[in-house]
Coordinates of C-alpha atoms in Angstrom, one line a residue:
X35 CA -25.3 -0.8 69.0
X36 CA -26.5 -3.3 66.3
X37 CA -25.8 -6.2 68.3
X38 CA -28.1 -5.2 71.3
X39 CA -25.9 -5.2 73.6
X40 CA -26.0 -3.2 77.1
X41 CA -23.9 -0.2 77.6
X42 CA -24.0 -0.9 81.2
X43 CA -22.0 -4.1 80.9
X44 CA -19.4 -2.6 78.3
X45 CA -19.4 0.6 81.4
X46 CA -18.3 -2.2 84.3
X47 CA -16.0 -4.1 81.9
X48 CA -13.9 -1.2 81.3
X49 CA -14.3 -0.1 84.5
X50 CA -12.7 -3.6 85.8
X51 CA -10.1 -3.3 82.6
X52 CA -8.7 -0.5 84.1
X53 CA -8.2 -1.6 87.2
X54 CA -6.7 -5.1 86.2
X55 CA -4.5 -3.1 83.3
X56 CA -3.4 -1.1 86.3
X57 CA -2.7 -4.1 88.0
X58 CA -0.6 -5.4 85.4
X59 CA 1.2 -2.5 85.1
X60 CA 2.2 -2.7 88.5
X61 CA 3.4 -6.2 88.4
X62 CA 5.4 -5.3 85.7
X63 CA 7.1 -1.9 87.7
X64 CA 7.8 -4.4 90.4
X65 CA 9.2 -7.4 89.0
X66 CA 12.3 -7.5 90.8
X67 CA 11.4 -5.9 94.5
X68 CA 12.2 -9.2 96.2
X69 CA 15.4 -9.2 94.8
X70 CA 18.3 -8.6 97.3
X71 CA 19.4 -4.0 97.5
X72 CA 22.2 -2.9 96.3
X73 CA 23.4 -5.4 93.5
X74 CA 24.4 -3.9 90.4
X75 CA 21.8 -6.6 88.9
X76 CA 18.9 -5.1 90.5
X77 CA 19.7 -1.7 89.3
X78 CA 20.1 -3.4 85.9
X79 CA 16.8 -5.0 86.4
X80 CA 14.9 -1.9 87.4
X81 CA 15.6 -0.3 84.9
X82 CA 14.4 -2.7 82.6
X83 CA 11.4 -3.2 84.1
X84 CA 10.9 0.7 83.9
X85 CA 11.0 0.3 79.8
X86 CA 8.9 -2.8 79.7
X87 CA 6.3 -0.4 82.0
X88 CA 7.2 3.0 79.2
X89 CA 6.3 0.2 77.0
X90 CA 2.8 -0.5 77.9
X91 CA 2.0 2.5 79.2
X92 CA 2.8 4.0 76.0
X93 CA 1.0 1.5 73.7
X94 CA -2.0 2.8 75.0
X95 CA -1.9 6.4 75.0
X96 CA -0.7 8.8 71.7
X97 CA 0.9 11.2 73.8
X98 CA 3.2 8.6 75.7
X99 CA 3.2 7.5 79.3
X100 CA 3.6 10.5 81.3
X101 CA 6.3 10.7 84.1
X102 CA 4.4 11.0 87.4
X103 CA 2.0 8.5 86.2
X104 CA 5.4 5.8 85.8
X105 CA 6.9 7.0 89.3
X106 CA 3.2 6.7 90.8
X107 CA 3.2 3.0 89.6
X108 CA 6.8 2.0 90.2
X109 CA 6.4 3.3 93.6
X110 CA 9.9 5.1 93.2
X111 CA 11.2 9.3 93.2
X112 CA 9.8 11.1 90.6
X113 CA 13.7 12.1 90.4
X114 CA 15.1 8.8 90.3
X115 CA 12.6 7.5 87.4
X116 CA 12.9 10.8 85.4
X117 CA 17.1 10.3 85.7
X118 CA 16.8 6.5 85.1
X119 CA 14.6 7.6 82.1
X120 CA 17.0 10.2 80.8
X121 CA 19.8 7.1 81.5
X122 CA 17.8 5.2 78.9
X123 CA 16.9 8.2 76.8
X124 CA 21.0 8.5 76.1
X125 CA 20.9 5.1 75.0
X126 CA 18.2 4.9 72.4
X127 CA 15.8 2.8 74.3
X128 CA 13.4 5.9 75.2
X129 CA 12.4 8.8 73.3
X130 CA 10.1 11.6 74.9
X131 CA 7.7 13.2 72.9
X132 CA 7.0 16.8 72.0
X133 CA 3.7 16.4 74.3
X134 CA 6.1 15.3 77.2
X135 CA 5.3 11.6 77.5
X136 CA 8.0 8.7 76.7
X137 CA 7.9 5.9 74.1
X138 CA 10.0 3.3 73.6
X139 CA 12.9 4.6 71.7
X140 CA 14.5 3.2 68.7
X141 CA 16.8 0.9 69.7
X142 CA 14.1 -0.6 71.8
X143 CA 12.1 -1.6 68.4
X144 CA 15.3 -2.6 66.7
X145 CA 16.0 -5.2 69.4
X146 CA 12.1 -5.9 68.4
X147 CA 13.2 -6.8 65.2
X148 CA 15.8 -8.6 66.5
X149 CA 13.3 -10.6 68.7
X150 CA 11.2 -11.8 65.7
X151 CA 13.8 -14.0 64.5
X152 CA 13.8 -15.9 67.9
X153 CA 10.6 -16.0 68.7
X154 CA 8.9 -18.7 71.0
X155 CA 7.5 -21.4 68.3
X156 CA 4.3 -21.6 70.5
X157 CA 3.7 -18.0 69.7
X158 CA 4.1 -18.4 66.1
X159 CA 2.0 -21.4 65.8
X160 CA -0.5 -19.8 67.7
X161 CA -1.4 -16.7 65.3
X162 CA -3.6 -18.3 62.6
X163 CA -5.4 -20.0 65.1
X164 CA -6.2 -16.5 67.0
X165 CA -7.2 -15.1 64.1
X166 CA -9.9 -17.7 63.9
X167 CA -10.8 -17.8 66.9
X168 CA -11.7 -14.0 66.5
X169 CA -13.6 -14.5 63.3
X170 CA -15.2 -16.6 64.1
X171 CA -16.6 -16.1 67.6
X172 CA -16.4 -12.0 66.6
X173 CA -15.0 -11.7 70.5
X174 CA -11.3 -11.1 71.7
X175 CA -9.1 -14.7 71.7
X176 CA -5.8 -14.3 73.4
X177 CA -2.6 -16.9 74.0
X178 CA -1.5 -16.6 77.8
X179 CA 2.4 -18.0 78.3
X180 CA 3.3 -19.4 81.7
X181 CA 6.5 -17.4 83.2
X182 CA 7.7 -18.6 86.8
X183 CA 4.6 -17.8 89.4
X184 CA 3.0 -15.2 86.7
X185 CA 1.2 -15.9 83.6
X186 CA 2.0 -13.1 80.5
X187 CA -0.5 -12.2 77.4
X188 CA 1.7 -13.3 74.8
X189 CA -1.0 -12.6 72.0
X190 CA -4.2 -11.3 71.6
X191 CA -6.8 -11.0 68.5
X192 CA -9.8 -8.7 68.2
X193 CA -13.2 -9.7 66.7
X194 CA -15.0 -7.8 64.2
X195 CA -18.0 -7.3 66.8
X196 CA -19.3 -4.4 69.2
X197 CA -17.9 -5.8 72.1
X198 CA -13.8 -4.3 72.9
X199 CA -12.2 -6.3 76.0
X200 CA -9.9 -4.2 77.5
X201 CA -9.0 -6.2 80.6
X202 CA -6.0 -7.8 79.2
X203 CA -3.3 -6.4 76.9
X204 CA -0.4 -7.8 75.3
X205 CA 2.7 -7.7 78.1
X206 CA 0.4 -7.9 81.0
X207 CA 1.7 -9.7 83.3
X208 CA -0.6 -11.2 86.4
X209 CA -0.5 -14.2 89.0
X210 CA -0.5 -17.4 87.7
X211 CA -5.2 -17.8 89.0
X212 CA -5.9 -14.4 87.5
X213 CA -7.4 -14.9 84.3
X214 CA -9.4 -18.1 82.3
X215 CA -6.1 -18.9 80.3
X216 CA -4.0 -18.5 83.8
X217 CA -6.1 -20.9 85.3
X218 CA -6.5 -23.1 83.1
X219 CA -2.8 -23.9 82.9
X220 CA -2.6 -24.3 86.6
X221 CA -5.1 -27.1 86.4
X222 CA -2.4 -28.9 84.2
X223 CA -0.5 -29.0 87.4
X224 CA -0.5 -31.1 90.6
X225 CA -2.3 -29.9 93.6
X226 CA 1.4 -29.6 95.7
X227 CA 2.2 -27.1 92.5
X228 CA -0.8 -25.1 92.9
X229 CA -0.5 -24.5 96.5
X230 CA 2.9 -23.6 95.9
X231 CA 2.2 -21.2 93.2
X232 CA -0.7 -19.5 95.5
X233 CA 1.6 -19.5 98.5
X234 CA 4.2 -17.6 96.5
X235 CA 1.4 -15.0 95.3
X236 CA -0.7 -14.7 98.2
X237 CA 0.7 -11.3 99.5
X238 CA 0.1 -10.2 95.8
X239 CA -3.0 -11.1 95.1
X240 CA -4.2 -9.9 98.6
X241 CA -2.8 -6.4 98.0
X242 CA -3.6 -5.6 94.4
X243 CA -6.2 -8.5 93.9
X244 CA -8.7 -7.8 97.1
X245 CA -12.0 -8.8 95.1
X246 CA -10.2 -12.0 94.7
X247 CA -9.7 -14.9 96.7
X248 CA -7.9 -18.1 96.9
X249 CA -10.4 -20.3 97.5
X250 CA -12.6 -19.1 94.6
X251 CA -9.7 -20.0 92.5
X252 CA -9.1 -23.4 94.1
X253 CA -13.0 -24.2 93.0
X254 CA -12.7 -23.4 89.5
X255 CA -9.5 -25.3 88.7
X256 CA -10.9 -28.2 91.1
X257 CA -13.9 -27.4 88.2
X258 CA -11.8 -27.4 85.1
X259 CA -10.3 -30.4 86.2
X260 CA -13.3 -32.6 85.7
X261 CA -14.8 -30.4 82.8
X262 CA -11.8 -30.4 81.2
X263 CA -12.0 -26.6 80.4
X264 CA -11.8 -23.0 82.6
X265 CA -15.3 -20.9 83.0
X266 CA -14.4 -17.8 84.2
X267 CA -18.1 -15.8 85.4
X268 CA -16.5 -12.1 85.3
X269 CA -14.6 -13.0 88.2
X270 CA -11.6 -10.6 87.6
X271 CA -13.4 -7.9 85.3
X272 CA -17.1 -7.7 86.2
X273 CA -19.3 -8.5 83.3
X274 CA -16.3 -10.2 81.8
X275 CA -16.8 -13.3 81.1
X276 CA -14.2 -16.3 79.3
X277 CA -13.5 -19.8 78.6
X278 CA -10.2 -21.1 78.2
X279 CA -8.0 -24.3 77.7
X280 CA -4.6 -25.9 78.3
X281 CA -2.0 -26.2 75.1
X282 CA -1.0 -29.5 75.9
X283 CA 2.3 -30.1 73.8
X284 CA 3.9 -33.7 73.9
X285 CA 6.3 -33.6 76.4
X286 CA 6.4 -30.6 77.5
X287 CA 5.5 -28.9 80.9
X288 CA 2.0 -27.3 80.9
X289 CA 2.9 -23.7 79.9
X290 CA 0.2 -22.4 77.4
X291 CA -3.4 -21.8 77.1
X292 CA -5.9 -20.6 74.7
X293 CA -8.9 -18.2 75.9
X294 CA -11.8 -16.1 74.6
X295 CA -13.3 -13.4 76.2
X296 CA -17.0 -11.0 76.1
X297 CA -20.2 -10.1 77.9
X298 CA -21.9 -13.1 80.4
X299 CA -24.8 -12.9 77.8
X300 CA -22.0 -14.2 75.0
X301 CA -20.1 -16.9 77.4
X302 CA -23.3 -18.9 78.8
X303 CA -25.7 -21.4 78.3
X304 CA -24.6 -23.8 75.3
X305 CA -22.5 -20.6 73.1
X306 CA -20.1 -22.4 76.0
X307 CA -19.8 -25.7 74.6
X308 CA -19.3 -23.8 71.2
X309 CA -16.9 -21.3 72.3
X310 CA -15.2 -24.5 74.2
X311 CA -15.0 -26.8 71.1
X312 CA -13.3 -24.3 69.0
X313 CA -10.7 -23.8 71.4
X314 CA -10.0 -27.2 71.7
X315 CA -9.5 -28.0 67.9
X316 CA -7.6 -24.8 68.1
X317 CA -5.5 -25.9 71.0
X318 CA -5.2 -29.4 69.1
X319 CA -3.9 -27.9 65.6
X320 CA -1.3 -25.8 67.6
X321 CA 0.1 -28.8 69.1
X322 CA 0.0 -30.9 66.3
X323 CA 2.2 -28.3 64.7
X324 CA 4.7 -27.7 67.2
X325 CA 4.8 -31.8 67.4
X326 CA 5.7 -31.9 63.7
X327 CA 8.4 -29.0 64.0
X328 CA 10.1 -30.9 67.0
X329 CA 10.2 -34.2 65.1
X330 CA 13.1 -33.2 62.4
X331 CA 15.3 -32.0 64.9
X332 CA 14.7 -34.8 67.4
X333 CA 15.6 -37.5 63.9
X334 CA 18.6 -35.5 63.6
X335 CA 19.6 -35.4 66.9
X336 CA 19.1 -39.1 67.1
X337 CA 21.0 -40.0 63.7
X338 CA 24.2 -37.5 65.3
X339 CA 23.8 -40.0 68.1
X340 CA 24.1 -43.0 66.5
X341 CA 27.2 -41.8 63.9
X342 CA 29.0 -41.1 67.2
X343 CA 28.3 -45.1 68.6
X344 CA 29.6 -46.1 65.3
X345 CA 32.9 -43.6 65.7
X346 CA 33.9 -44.3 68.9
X347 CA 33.7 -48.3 67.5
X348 CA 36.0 -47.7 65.2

């Protein structure tokens, strides 16, 4: 490689991608486990949790994701996925390849489609700004999205450099601790918040998080609270390494945060500070923007307001 970089690391970072991709498979497959048996909305919710898990199963393999791989995950019959599957096939949500994998189906990208004209503003806003980001640092930027308990990668964008980070994809879903961007938004929040949110997750991130514990976490938002910014030293992925930052949006409940991940040679020492101050202007010009979007709509909501004093004094 050009760059110089050692093999070695990229080996242990995918190794650790794996395992955390794994991990947020799994989180996906079992989104809804605590949810009380035998309600026809859990039975609904399973099986949408087993397209979101075709979904990024698929994305990363040509052939599709292959049945016994999905039951091993979901922890559920090989017959009851493979006729939940075929339940979905009828409908147009899965397809199943000539190889014998599935893919999402067609109606699955149509609702897609559909999506894009809704989309969260924050994720919009945030795309030029990735793109930067990756430009310029030539390392993998992503926008993590707070959900409940769980932090999602809402968006991700790829350098132009050796270095591939495959420890988080779009759609993974992990505990709100695991990650720089998931930590950094739970140093937004009060201390009573946090120890809720890791009292929620504890039997989760003890079972498919055992490299990982609570009170390393604790340090590095009690850490990010003073500097203002997460450092993440390959705690997650070994040899992974990442800075991130809070989107803080007028108003609004911490939920956002920017990130960039590599190597430990490419996230110490002062490229820190660097990969830090770009985040921040980043973070800043995505606010801005969603500040300025708000404001019409909040002048129109205000000016409705006030023609309805002036009604009702008539």
């Amino acid at each position: 490689m050009g760059s110089g970089v050692d093999p070695d690391d990229l080996g242990r970072v995918r190794m650790r991608g794996k395992i955390l991709r794994r991990s947020a498979s799994f989180n996906v497959a079992h989104a809804v486990d605590d949810l009380e048996p035998g309600t026809g909305a859990q039975s609904i919710q399973r099986a949408l949790s087993l397209l979101g898990l075709v979904g990024l199963l698929a994305s990363e393999r040509t052939g599709g994701a292959g049945l016994s791989e999905i039951a091993t995950i979901s922890g559920r019959p090989k017959a009851s996925v493979h006729r939940m599957l075929q339940a979905l096939i009828a409908m147009g949500y899965v397809e199943r390849l000539e190889e014998g994998g599935y893919r999402l189906g067609v109606q699955s990208q149509i609702l897609g489609q559909l999506a894009q004209k809704s989309v969260d503003p924050l994720v919009i806003e945030s795309e030029s700004s990735l793109l930067r980001l990756a430009e310029i640092t030539q390392d993998t930027a992503f926008l993590t999205l707070r959900t409940g308990s769980f932090a999602i990668c809402a968006r991700r964008e790829e350098g132009f450099g050796d270095i591939f980070n495959n420890a988080l994809a779009v759609g993974d879903r992990h505990p709100l601790g695991i990650g720089a961007g998931s930590l950094a938004i739970m140093a937004e929040l009060s201390p009573a918040e946090v120890d809720a949110l890791f009292e929620a997750n504890e039997q989760i991130l003890a079972e498919r998080y055992p490299k990982v514990r609570i009170d390393q976490l604790r340090d590095i938002i009690d850490q990010a609270r003073i500097d203002g910014f997460v450092h993440n030293p390959g705690l997650f992925a070994q040899g992974s390494w990442a800075v991130g930052v809070a989107l803080r949006v007028r108003g609004g409940r911490p939920r956002a945060a920017l990130s960039i991940a590599s190597i430990a040679d490419r996230v110490t020492g002062q490229r820190v500070e660097h990969l830090v101050a770009l985040l921040r202007r980043e973070a800043k010009i995505i606010a801005e923007a969603l500040a300025a979007d708000a404001e019409p709509a909040s002048s129109e909501a205000s000016a409705e307001t006030d023609t309805s004093r002036r009604d009702r004094q008539f």
